[in-house]
Amino acid sequence: MQFTLKVWRQKSQSSKGAIETYHLSDISEDMSFLEMFDVLNDKLIRDKKDPIAFDHDCREGICGMCSMFINGEAHGPGRNVTTCQLHMRSFKDGDTIYVEPWRSSAFPIVKDLTVDRSAFDRIIQSGGYVSVNTSGATQDANAIPIPKEDADSAFDAATCIGCGACVATCKNSSAMLFVSAKVSQLSLLPQGQTEANNRVQRMVNQMDAEGFGNCTNTGACEVECPKGISLTNIARMNREFMKSSVG
Amino acid sequence: MNTFKQPNWLDPAPFLEGVERINTLNSRIPTGPLEQKWEKHKGEIKLVNPANKRLIDIIIVGSGLAGSSAAASLAEMGYNVKVFCFQDSPRRAHSIAAQGGINAAKNYQNDGDSTYRLFYDTVKGGDYRSREANVYRLAEVSGSIIDQCVAQGVPFAREYGGLLDNRSFGGVQVSRTFYAKGQTGQQLLLGAYSALSRQISKGKIELLNRHEMMDVVVIDGKARGIIARNLVTGEIQRHGAHAVVLCTGGYGNVFYLSTNAMGSNSSAAWKAHKRGAYFGNPNFVQIHPTCIPVSGHYQSKLTLMSESLRNDGRIWVPKNLDDAQAIRNGELSPNDLEENQRDYYLERRYPAFGNLVPRDVASRAAKERCDEGYGVNKTGQAVFLDFASAIERYGKTEASTRNLKSPTKSQIIELGKAVVKSKYGNLFDMYQQITADNPYETPMKIYPAIHYSMGGIWVDYNLMTTIPGLYAAGEANFSDHGANRLGASALMQGLADGYFVLPYTIGDYLADEIRTGQISTDTIEFEQAENQVKATLDKLINTNGDIPVDDFHRRLGLIMWEYCGMSRNEKGLKKAIILIKKLRDEFYSNLYVPGDVNDFNPELEKAYRVADFLELGELMCIDALNRKESCGGHFREESQTDEGEALRDDDNYTYVSAWEYRGDPSDPKLHKELLKYDNIEVKQRSYK
Ligand SMILES: Cc1cc2nc3c(=O)[nH]c(=O)nc-3n(C[C@H](O)[C@H](O)[C@H](O)COP(=O)(O)OP(=O)(O)OC[C@H]3O[C@@H](n4cnc5c(N)ncnc54)[C@H](O)[C@@H]3O)c2cc1C
Ligand code: SF4
Ligand code: FES
């Protein structure tokens, strides 16, 4: 297969970026999108040019590191996939493909397609945990049975990989889907109840402080989320937030 | 019947030419009966009082299960902790990718599990090459791990009654594996990451993400800090501490293609090795039987299909060579073959364990069939993993629980598919995404791939390396898994080390450090280490040849896979050593690294790591050459039974190889930790 790639190049956070054009041939349809980038970078390096910086690690859709905005969609076409799991067979021979970084003032660009998502870590640090020490002085794991449905829903929310596609997709750069996934996971389980009010308040405050925008319920995040995190989490978080403000 | 002969300690193994014979390693195993060692040791260990903990700084390199759990625990205890990881967030450490589950001897299923049985299975699974006392401790604390994780809000799979569910993994006959669908590692790591985050918010942990440890600094024989590189700015930094803990994961990527993440590397361990930490059993790597086969030369990594699938999937190849050929040519579909035209070779060869034999056994059996010409994909390097019977079996049960009267075949299949989806949905999706094949309809194609390193930095019972003050935990140490790790035991070990072992044992060393005061980085040792790092980086970037680093890495991988992979022999290993040296020479003369040292430069990061792989690879071959027996993942063709099973040589090799670096990667010195089994009868493993 052959492709024309239009890729955002930006040397550093402070420098100005621009789209550059590359042509690639001999691409196999079984290649992943990132393997196609490997081929491109190999070519650039052999031509003594600067390869394109992009984040990636696990290449199996779970670390949340890869982050490309492809043809106007976070992680490209197809639902429930990350960039590393996207394969070239999802494109047509001869296609022109635009690749840009996540865009959000809360995710500054490091270089080319690499952005800084540490704002997400700071939101978790503000309260995305159960305050239990690791001393081993906990009760037996089966002492509190948890209804399977609750455990399963908590699990579904907990599968968020922290990739930031939701933010990149949202026209307001809202982080509501990400934050609500963690709030939901913990609010669905008995373990986290005592700190529930504090948690949601602190996480929402931190989210605002990081400069993420407001949620206006467009639902774009849910469509682009590679893990299918559902909008019902946002509704649940709103309820938790109301409850905590009242109580 | 094989009976155990007491090894003859007085007549050590025949060694490589030029290697000295010494048995000087002290693993500091506490005295007393096995079941009491850990409690006794904890009671006798020196303690650091809370006020003094505030005076002590600890560096943790790595934020996977081992690193995050250790950091959180040590910070809770009051130590000042710095955590380093090269990813943009600690939550992205490679532990996140673990799929199938975590073992614990809870005996919730009431199927006869116990601490002893988990201990026994692990020692046997490791082919009698692990340390009894460590493995027993691991089994002993395993239950607390599950309690801890549940308390943190880790959403493990549950049964309808609300209690925790279990599944079975290879090499055992009980159900002791706790899981969260196919994302157990993710859920456990997010639990540890939340504990880590909590301590960061309290100011007890300083997080340095996108920072890479470049070297350990040793002063007067003790680890006193590290040199790190800020990967965004390229800045080289000095960090002092009273103890350094390496939780930097495994080195499977020495093979280039593996199930590890792209960034997984051996550099931290290797740099420690070069500073004096012995490297234990480097050749012991695990080849996982069920991975998606290689599809092309551009391939950047291999994807694991969790071992949990062997609970329900049956592995087979066609019985006739002609059918195999027809399948390879695309003229025949596996579904066209009748039961009697299929060879369920694991069930045939190992009736007692069937598809659930340990990984090394399953991998070799797949290779054997493919080498004989029965492979089922274009390259001839794949076997089938088939869910048809599981789908039918689950469908029938489901139909009867739902009281369906005389359900049709297609109803049963639909119900069965739904059950399989609920168990393995994400793995099936992943498979389909990568291969464009639907595993609900046709069997998966799988082949073994490099997955885990049992070898690693040698540590004593306290997890301390041969450099005082330097510790290693998780996959980075030579670990408790001997020559072969059982499924779902790496997560257990990582969290055991971090939550329950290291927080105690490190006190034994740190108790003597309370009067040391802050470690100054303004010393000659720090300066020298920093200069050395800078010189290495300059050398890499100034080589100015023509070949990108990936090219070297890929070639190293091919050498390792060919000669130090699933089966090894003397001739091949000797050849590999020569090839690796040549490749290393070429690397330093013809490498091209673009960009700048003082910049965000992923190619430079890779080059720094591949330089170390090019040395570690040689040590692995030297180690494999020395060990003339077959054991666990290490299959020496010269040492097999008439039936082609691995043949151990307990008389000569019941020891851990611990290699000392002495200035030249080709000239390491072997130290032996002799292993003694007082609580378990040593036998040739049999899964028949
Ligand atoms: C695909 C896959 C599936 C698996 N499934 C299972 C399973 O189901 N059950 C099971 O028990 N085991 C499983 N394993 C094995 C298990 O996941 C690992 O052995 C374990 O998670 C390793 O944890 P760790 O904390 O030792 O290292 P890792 O999680 O690999 O963490 C390494 C850390 O070190 C950091 N690091 C490394 N080098 C440096 C450096 N120089 N400077 C700074 N930081 C550095 C990294 O940033 C990272 O934070 C699986 C492994 C793979 C690859
Ligand atoms: S909610 Fe979805 S899109 Fe947002 S960070 Fe989590 S996984 Fe990514
Ligand atoms: S590289 Fe890990 S999710 Fe894509």
mmCIF file of C-alpha atoms in Angstrom, chain A residues 114-239:
data_model
loop_
_atom_site.group_PDB
_atom_site.id
_atom_site.type_symbol
_atom_site.label_atom_id
_atom_site.label_comp_id
_atom_site.label_asym_id
_atom_site.label_seq_id
_atom_site.Cartn_x
_atom_site.Cartn_y
_atom_site.Cartn_z
ATOM 1 C CA THR A 114 4.447 13.757 22.120
ATOM 2 C CA VAL A 115 2.511 15.635 24.784
ATOM 3 C CA ASP A 116 2.759 16.017 28.556
ATOM 4 C CA ARG A 117 -0.204 14.380 30.296
ATOM 5 C CA SER A 118 1.023 14.683 33.858
ATOM 6 C CA ALA A 119 -2.085 16.734 34.662
ATOM 7 C CA PHE A 120 -3.887 13.374 34.786
ATOM 8 C CA ASP A 121 -1.454 12.088 37.396
ATOM 9 C CA ARG A 122 -2.020 15.183 39.517
ATOM 10 C CA ILE A 123 -5.769 14.662 39.379
ATOM 11 C CA ILE A 124 -5.346 11.110 40.691
ATOM 12 C CA GLN A 125 -2.957 12.396 43.354
ATOM 13 C CA SER A 126 -5.633 14.793 44.534
ATOM 14 C CA GLY A 127 -7.894 11.962 45.627
ATOM 15 C CA GLY A 128 -8.164 9.028 43.240
ATOM 16 C CA TYR A 129 -7.389 6.398 45.842
ATOM 17 C CA VAL A 130 -8.668 4.602 48.909
ATOM 18 C CA SER A 131 -6.751 5.748 51.979
ATOM 19 C CA VAL A 132 -5.529 2.414 53.181
ATOM 20 C CA ASN A 133 -2.004 1.657 54.284
ATOM 21 C CA THR A 134 -0.059 -1.250 52.867
ATOM 22 C CA SER A 135 0.806 -2.662 56.274
ATOM 23 C CA GLY A 136 -0.866 -5.997 55.694
ATOM 24 C CA ALA A 137 -3.266 -5.307 58.563
ATOM 25 C CA THR A 138 -6.273 -5.508 56.289
ATOM 26 C CA GLN A 139 -9.212 -7.839 56.657
ATOM 27 C CA ASP A 140 -9.657 -10.998 54.635
ATOM 28 C CA ALA A 141 -10.519 -10.254 51.039
ATOM 29 C CA ASN A 142 -13.706 -12.281 51.172
ATOM 30 C CA ALA A 143 -14.925 -10.599 54.372
ATOM 31 C CA ILE A 144 -16.995 -8.103 52.391
ATOM 32 C CA PRO A 145 -18.861 -9.766 49.542
ATOM 33 C CA ILE A 146 -19.514 -7.336 46.725
ATOM 34 C CA PRO A 147 -22.415 -7.983 44.358
ATOM 35 C CA LYS A 148 -21.054 -9.193 41.022
ATOM 36 C CA GLU A 149 -22.886 -6.447 39.111
ATOM 37 C CA ASP A 150 -21.242 -3.739 41.228
ATOM 38 C CA ALA A 151 -17.830 -5.334 40.931
ATOM 39 C CA ASP A 152 -18.282 -5.633 37.167
ATOM 40 C CA SER A 153 -19.400 -2.015 36.766
ATOM 41 C CA ALA A 154 -16.516 -0.831 38.917
ATOM 42 C CA PHE A 155 -14.203 -2.890 36.730
ATOM 43 C CA ASP A 156 -15.632 -1.380 33.552
ATOM 44 C CA ALA A 157 -14.937 2.108 34.854
ATOM 45 C CA ALA A 158 -11.499 1.058 36.053
ATOM 46 C CA THR A 159 -10.386 -0.034 32.584
ATOM 47 C CA CYS A 160 -9.650 3.582 31.626
ATOM 48 C CA ILE A 161 -6.058 3.698 30.357
ATOM 49 C CA GLY A 162 -5.505 7.406 30.995
ATOM 50 C CA CYS A 163 -4.698 8.075 27.362
ATOM 51 C CA GLY A 164 -6.407 11.440 27.125
ATOM 52 C CA ALA A 165 -8.300 10.761 23.889
ATOM 53 C CA CYS A 166 -11.422 12.064 25.606
ATOM 54 C CA VAL A 167 -9.748 15.413 26.249
ATOM 55 C CA ALA A 168 -8.256 15.587 22.774
ATOM 56 C CA THR A 169 -11.646 14.924 21.217
ATOM 57 C CA CYS A 170 -13.690 17.312 23.293
ATOM 58 C CA LYS A 171 -14.127 20.770 21.830
ATOM 59 C CA ASN A 172 -13.869 22.128 25.381
ATOM 60 C CA SER A 173 -10.891 19.925 26.323
ATOM 61 C CA SER A 174 -12.887 18.547 29.205
ATOM 62 C CA ALA A 175 -11.426 15.734 31.302
ATOM 63 C CA MET A 176 -14.807 14.688 32.701
ATOM 64 C CA LEU A 177 -14.784 11.185 31.233
ATOM 65 C CA PHE A 178 -11.376 10.397 32.689
ATOM 66 C CA VAL A 179 -12.139 11.830 36.122
ATOM 67 C CA SER A 180 -15.584 10.295 36.296
ATOM 68 C CA ALA A 181 -14.208 6.864 35.476
ATOM 69 C CA LYS A 182 -12.063 6.899 38.623
ATOM 70 C CA VAL A 183 -14.759 8.488 40.772
ATOM 71 C CA SER A 184 -17.251 5.896 39.555
ATOM 72 C CA GLN A 185 -14.970 2.941 40.180
ATOM 73 C CA LEU A 186 -14.480 3.955 43.796
ATOM 74 C CA SER A 187 -18.049 5.039 44.415
ATOM 75 C CA LEU A 188 -19.368 1.682 43.229
ATOM 76 C CA LEU A 189 -17.313 -0.212 45.788
ATOM 77 C CA PRO A 190 -17.813 -0.270 49.553
ATOM 78 C CA GLN A 191 -14.098 0.278 50.234
ATOM 79 C CA GLY A 192 -14.024 3.897 49.175
ATOM 80 C CA GLN A 193 -17.247 5.155 50.714
ATOM 81 C CA THR A 194 -15.993 7.047 53.749
ATOM 82 C CA GLU A 195 -13.943 9.478 51.675
ATOM 83 C CA ALA A 196 -16.364 9.709 48.767
ATOM 84 C CA ASN A 197 -17.369 13.333 49.344
ATOM 85 C CA ASN A 198 -13.884 14.589 49.796
ATOM 86 C CA ARG A 199 -12.631 12.636 46.846
ATOM 87 C CA VAL A 200 -14.989 13.985 44.256
ATOM 88 C CA GLN A 201 -14.570 17.562 45.497
ATOM 89 C CA ARG A 202 -10.812 17.404 45.396
ATOM 90 C CA MET A 203 -10.582 15.693 42.042
ATOM 91 C CA VAL A 204 -12.968 18.138 40.417
ATOM 92 C CA ASN A 205 -11.067 21.078 41.887
ATOM 93 C CA GLN A 206 -7.777 19.722 40.592
ATOM 94 C CA MET A 207 -9.301 19.118 37.178
ATOM 95 C CA ASP A 208 -10.343 22.757 37.019
ATOM 96 C CA ALA A 209 -6.983 23.939 38.287
ATOM 97 C CA GLU A 210 -5.207 22.061 35.508
ATOM 98 C CA GLY A 211 -7.111 24.070 32.929
ATOM 99 C CA PHE A 212 -9.396 21.398 31.502
ATOM 100 C CA GLY A 213 -12.627 22.829 30.103
ATOM 101 C CA ASN A 214 -16.233 22.311 31.107
ATOM 102 C CA CYS A 215 -18.397 19.443 30.005
ATOM 103 C CA THR A 216 -21.263 20.468 27.753
ATOM 104 C CA ASN A 217 -22.506 16.933 27.163
ATOM 105 C CA THR A 218 -21.555 16.607 23.512
ATOM 106 C CA GLY A 219 -20.676 12.946 24.100
ATOM 107 C CA ALA A 220 -17.712 13.043 21.703
ATOM 108 C CA CYS A 221 -15.455 11.596 24.386
ATOM 109 C CA GLU A 222 -17.431 8.402 24.686
ATOM 110 C CA VAL A 223 -17.271 7.842 20.944
ATOM 111 C CA GLU A 224 -13.490 8.160 20.822
ATOM 112 C CA CYS A 225 -12.627 6.454 24.100
ATOM 113 C CA PRO A 226 -10.639 3.339 23.201
ATOM 114 C CA LYS A 227 -11.904 1.507 26.259
ATOM 115 C CA GLY A 228 -15.584 2.254 25.844
ATOM 116 C CA ILE A 229 -15.831 4.222 29.095
ATOM 117 C CA SER A 230 -19.471 5.187 29.219
ATOM 118 C CA LEU A 231 -21.076 8.606 29.668
ATOM 119 C CA THR A 232 -23.085 7.169 32.552
ATOM 120 C CA ASN A 233 -19.915 7.643 34.578
ATOM 121 C CA ILE A 234 -20.176 11.383 34.080
ATOM 122 C CA ALA A 235 -23.769 11.310 35.260
ATOM 123 C CA ARG A 236 -22.707 9.302 38.288
ATOM 124 C CA MET A 237 -19.943 11.739 39.077
ATOM 125 C CA ASN A 238 -22.326 14.665 38.801
ATOM 126 C CA ARG A 239 -24.590 12.959 41.330
#
